[in-house]
PDB file of C-alpha atoms in Angstrom:
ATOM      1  CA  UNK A 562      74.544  94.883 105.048  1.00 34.00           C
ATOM      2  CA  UNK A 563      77.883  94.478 103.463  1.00 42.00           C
ATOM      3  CA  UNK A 564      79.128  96.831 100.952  1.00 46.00           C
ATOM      4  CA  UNK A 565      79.692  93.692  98.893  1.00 46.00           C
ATOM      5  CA  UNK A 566      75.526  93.574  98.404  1.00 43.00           C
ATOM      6  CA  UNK A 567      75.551  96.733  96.768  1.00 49.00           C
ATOM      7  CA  UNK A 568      77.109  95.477  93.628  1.00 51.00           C
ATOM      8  CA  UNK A 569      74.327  94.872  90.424  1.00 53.00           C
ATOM      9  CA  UNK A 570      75.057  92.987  87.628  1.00 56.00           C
ATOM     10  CA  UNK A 571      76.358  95.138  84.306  1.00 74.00           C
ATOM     11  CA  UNK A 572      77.915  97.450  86.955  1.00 84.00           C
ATOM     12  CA  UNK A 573      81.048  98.497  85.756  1.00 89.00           C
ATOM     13  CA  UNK A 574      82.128  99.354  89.316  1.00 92.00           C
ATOM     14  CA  UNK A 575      83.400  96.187  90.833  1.00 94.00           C
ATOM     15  CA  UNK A 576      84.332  95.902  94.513  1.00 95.00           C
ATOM     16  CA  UNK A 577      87.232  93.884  95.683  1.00 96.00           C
ATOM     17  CA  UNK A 578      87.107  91.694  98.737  1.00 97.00           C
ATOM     18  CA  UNK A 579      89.671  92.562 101.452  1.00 97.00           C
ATOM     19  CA  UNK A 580      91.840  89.529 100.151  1.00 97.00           C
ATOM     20  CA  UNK A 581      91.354  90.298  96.147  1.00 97.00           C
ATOM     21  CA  UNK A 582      92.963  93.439  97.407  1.00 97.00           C
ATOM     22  CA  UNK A 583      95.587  92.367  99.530  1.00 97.00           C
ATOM     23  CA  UNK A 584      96.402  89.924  96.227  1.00 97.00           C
ATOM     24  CA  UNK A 585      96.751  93.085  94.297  1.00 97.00           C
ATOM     25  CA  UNK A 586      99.150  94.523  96.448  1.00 97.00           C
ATOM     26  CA  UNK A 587     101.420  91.480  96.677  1.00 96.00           C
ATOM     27  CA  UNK A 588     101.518  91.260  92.973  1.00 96.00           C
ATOM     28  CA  UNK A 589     102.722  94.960  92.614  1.00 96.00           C
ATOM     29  CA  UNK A 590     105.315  96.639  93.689  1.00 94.00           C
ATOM     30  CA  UNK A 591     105.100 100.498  92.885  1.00 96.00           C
ATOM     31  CA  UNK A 592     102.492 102.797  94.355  1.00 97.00           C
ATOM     32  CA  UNK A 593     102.221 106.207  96.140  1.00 97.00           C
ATOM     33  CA  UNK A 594     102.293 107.250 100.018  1.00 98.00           C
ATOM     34  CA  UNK A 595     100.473 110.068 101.064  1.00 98.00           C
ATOM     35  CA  UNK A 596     101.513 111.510 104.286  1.00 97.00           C
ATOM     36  CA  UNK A 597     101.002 114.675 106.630  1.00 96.00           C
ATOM     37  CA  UNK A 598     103.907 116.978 107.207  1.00 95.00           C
ATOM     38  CA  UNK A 599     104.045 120.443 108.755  1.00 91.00           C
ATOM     39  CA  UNK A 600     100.141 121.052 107.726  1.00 90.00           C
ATOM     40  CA  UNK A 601     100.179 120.057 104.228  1.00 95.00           C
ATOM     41  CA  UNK A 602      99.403 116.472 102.604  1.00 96.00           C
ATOM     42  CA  UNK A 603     102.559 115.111 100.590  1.00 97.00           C
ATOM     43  CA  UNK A 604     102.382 112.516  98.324  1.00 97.00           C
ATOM     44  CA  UNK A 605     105.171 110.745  96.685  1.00 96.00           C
ATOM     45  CA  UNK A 606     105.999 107.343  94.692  1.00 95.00           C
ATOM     46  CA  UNK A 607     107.536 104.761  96.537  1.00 95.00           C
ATOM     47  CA  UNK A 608     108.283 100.716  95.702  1.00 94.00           C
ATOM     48  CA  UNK A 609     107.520  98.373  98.369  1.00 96.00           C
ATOM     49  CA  UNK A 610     106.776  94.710  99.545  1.00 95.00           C
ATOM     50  CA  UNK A 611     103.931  93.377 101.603  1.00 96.00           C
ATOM     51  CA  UNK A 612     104.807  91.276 104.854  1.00 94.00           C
ATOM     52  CA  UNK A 613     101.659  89.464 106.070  1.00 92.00           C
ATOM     53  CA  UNK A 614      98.851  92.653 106.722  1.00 92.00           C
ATOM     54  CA  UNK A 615     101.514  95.497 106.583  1.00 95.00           C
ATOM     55  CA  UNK A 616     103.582  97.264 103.997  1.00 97.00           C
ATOM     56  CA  UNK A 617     107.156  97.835 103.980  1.00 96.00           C
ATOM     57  CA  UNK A 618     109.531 100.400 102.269  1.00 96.00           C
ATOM     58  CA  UNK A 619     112.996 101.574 102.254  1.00 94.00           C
ATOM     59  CA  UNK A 620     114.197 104.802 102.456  1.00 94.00           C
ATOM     60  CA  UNK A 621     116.697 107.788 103.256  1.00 92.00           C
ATOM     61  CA  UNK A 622     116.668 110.390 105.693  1.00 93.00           C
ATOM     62  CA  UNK A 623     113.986 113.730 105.144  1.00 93.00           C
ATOM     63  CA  UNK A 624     110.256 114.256 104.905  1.00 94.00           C
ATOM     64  CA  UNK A 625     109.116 110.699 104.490  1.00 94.00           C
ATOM     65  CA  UNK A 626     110.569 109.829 107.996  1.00 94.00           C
ATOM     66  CA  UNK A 627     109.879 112.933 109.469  1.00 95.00           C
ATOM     67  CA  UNK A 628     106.341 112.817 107.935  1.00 95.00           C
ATOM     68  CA  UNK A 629     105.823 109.620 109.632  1.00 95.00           C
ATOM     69  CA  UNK A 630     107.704 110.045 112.920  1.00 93.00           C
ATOM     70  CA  UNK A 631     105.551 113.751 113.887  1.00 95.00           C
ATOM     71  CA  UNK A 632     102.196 111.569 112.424  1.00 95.00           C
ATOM     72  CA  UNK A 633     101.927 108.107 111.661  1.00 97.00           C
ATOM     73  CA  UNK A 634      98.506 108.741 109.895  1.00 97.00           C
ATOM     74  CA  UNK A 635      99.172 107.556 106.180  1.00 98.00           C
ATOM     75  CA  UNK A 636      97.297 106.088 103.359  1.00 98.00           C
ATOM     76  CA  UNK A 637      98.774 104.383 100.155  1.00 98.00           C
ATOM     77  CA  UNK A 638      97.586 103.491  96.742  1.00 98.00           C
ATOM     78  CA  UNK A 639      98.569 101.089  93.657  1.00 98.00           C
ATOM     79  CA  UNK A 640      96.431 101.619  90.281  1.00 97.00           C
ATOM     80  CA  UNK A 641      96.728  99.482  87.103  1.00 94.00           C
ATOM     81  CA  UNK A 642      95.274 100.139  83.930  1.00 91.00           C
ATOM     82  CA  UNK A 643      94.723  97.250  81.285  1.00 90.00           C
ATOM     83  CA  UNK A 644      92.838  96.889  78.260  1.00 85.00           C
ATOM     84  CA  UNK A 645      89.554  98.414  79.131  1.00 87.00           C
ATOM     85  CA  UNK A 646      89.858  97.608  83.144  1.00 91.00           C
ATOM     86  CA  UNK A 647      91.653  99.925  85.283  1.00 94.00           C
ATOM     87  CA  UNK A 648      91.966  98.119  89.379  1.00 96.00           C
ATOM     88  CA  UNK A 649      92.943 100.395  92.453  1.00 97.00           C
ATOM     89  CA  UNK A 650      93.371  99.903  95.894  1.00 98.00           C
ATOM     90  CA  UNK A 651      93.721 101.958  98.475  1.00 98.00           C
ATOM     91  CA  UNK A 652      95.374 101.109 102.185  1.00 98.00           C
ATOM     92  CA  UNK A 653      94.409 103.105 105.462  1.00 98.00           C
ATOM     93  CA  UNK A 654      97.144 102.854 108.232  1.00 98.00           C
ATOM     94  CA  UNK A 655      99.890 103.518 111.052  1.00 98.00           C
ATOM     95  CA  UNK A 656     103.555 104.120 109.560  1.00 98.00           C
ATOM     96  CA  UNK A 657     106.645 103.848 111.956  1.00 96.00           C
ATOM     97  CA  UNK A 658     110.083 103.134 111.262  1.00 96.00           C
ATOM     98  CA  UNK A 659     111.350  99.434 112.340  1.00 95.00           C
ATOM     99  CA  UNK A 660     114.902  99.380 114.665  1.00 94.00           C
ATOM    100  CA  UNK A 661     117.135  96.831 115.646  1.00 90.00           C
ATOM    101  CA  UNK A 662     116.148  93.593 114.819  1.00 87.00           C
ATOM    102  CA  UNK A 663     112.958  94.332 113.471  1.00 87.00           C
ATOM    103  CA  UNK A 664     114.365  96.095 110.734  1.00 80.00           C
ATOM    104  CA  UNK A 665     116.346  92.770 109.117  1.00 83.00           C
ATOM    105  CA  UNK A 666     112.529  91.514 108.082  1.00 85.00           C
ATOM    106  CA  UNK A 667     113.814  93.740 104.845  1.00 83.00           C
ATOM    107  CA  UNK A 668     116.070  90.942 104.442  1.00 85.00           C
ATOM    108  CA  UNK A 669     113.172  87.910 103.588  1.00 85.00           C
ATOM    109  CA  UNK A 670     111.430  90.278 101.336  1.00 88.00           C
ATOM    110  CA  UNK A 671     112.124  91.017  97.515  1.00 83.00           C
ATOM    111  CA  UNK A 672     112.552  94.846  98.022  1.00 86.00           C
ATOM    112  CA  UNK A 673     115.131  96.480  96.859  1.00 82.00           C
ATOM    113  CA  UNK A 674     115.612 100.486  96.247  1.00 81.00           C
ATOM    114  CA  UNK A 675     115.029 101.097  92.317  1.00 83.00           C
ATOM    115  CA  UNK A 676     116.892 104.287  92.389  1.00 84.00           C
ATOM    116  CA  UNK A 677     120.848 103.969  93.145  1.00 82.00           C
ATOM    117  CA  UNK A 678     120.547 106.247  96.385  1.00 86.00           C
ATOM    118  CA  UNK A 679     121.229 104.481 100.105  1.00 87.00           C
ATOM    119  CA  UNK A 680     118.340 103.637 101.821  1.00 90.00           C
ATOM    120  CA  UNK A 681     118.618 102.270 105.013  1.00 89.00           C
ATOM    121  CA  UNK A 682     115.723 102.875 107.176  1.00 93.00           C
ATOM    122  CA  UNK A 683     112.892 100.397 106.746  1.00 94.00           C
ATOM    123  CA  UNK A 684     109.527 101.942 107.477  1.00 96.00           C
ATOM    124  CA  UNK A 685     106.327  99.888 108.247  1.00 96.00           C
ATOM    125  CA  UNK A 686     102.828 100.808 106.966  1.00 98.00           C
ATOM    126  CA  UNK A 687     100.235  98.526 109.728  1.00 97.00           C
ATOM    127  CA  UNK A 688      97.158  98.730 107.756  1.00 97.00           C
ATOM    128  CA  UNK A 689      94.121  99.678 109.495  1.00 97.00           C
ATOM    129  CA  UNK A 690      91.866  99.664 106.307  1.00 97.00           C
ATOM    130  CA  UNK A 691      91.917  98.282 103.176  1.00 98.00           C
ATOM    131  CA  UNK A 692      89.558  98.960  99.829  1.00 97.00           C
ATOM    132  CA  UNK A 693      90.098  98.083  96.099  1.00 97.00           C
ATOM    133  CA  UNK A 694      87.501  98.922  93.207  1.00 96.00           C
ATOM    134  CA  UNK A 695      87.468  97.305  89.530  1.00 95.00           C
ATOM    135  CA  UNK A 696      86.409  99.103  87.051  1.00 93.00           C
ATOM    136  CA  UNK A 697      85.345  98.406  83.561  1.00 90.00           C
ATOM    137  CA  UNK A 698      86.195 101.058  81.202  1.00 88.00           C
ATOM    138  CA  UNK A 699      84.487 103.028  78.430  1.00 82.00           C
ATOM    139  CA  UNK A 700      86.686 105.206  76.835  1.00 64.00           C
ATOM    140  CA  UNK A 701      84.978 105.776  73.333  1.00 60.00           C
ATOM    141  CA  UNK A 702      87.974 108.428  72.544  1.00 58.00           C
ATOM    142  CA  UNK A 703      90.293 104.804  72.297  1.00 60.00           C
ATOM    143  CA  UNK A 704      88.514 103.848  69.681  1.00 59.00           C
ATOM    144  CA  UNK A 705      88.139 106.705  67.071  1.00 59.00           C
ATOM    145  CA  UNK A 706      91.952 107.727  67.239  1.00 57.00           C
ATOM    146  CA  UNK A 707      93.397 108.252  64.406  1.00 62.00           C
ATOM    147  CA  UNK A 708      97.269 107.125  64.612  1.00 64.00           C
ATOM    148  CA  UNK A 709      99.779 108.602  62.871  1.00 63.00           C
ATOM    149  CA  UNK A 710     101.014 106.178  59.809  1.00 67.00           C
ATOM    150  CA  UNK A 711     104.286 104.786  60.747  1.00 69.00           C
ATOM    151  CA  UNK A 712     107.117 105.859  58.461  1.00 62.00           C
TER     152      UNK A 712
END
């Protein structure tokens, strides 16, 4: 059985199909890495473009590459919240920085650092695993706030 079959109507959980995800992704471009380094789980905000069934970010020399290079274990998320839906997906995969001519793939891709710091090493996410949940939102609390009046 799929876990596509579990899904009942009026469910407010809502599971995306591998390719409803992977439309997510290319339609964003700011999420967080979570990688293993010396023991601990780090987590940090990255932006980044998708190239075919992998993900691709820029960045500088210290615990993201070194993360990556000691264990290429990583996973990777994007949320959205609108109105009353909120969307996340969540990626599984292999990281490894790209060399030589490999790396110039950066140059077909709309990614570009959003902070004014050099970046120059391209690292590759191959995803193993990909998930993405919709969800439809009750938040009551929305609803009987009381705004400030607006001078």
């Amino acid at each position: 059985m799929s876990e596509y079959q579990y899904e009942f109507a009026g469910d407010p959980v809502h599971v995306l199909h591998p390719e409803e995800s992977w439309e997510f992704l290319r339609t964003h471009e700011f999420g967080r890495l979570a990688f293993h380094l010396v023991g601990a789980v780090h987590i940090v905000p990255i932006n980044y473009a998708v190239d075919g069934t992998r993900l691709l970010f820029l960045t500088a020399e210290g615990s993201k590459v070194l993360g990556v290079t000691m264990n290429d274990d990583v996973a990777f998320e994007v949320d959205e919240i609108v109105a009353e839906h909120a969307t996340s997906v969540v990626v599984r995969g292999r990281a490894h920085v790209l060399h030589g001519d490999e790396e110039y793939i950066i140059e077909q891709l709309p990614l570009r650092p959003w902070v004014g710091t050099p970046k120059y090493i391209v690292v590759a996410v191959a995803v193993d695993e990909i998930s993405g949940r919709r969800f439809d939102l009750s938040r009551p609390w929305t609803h009987a706030r009381v705004d400030a009046p607006e001078d």
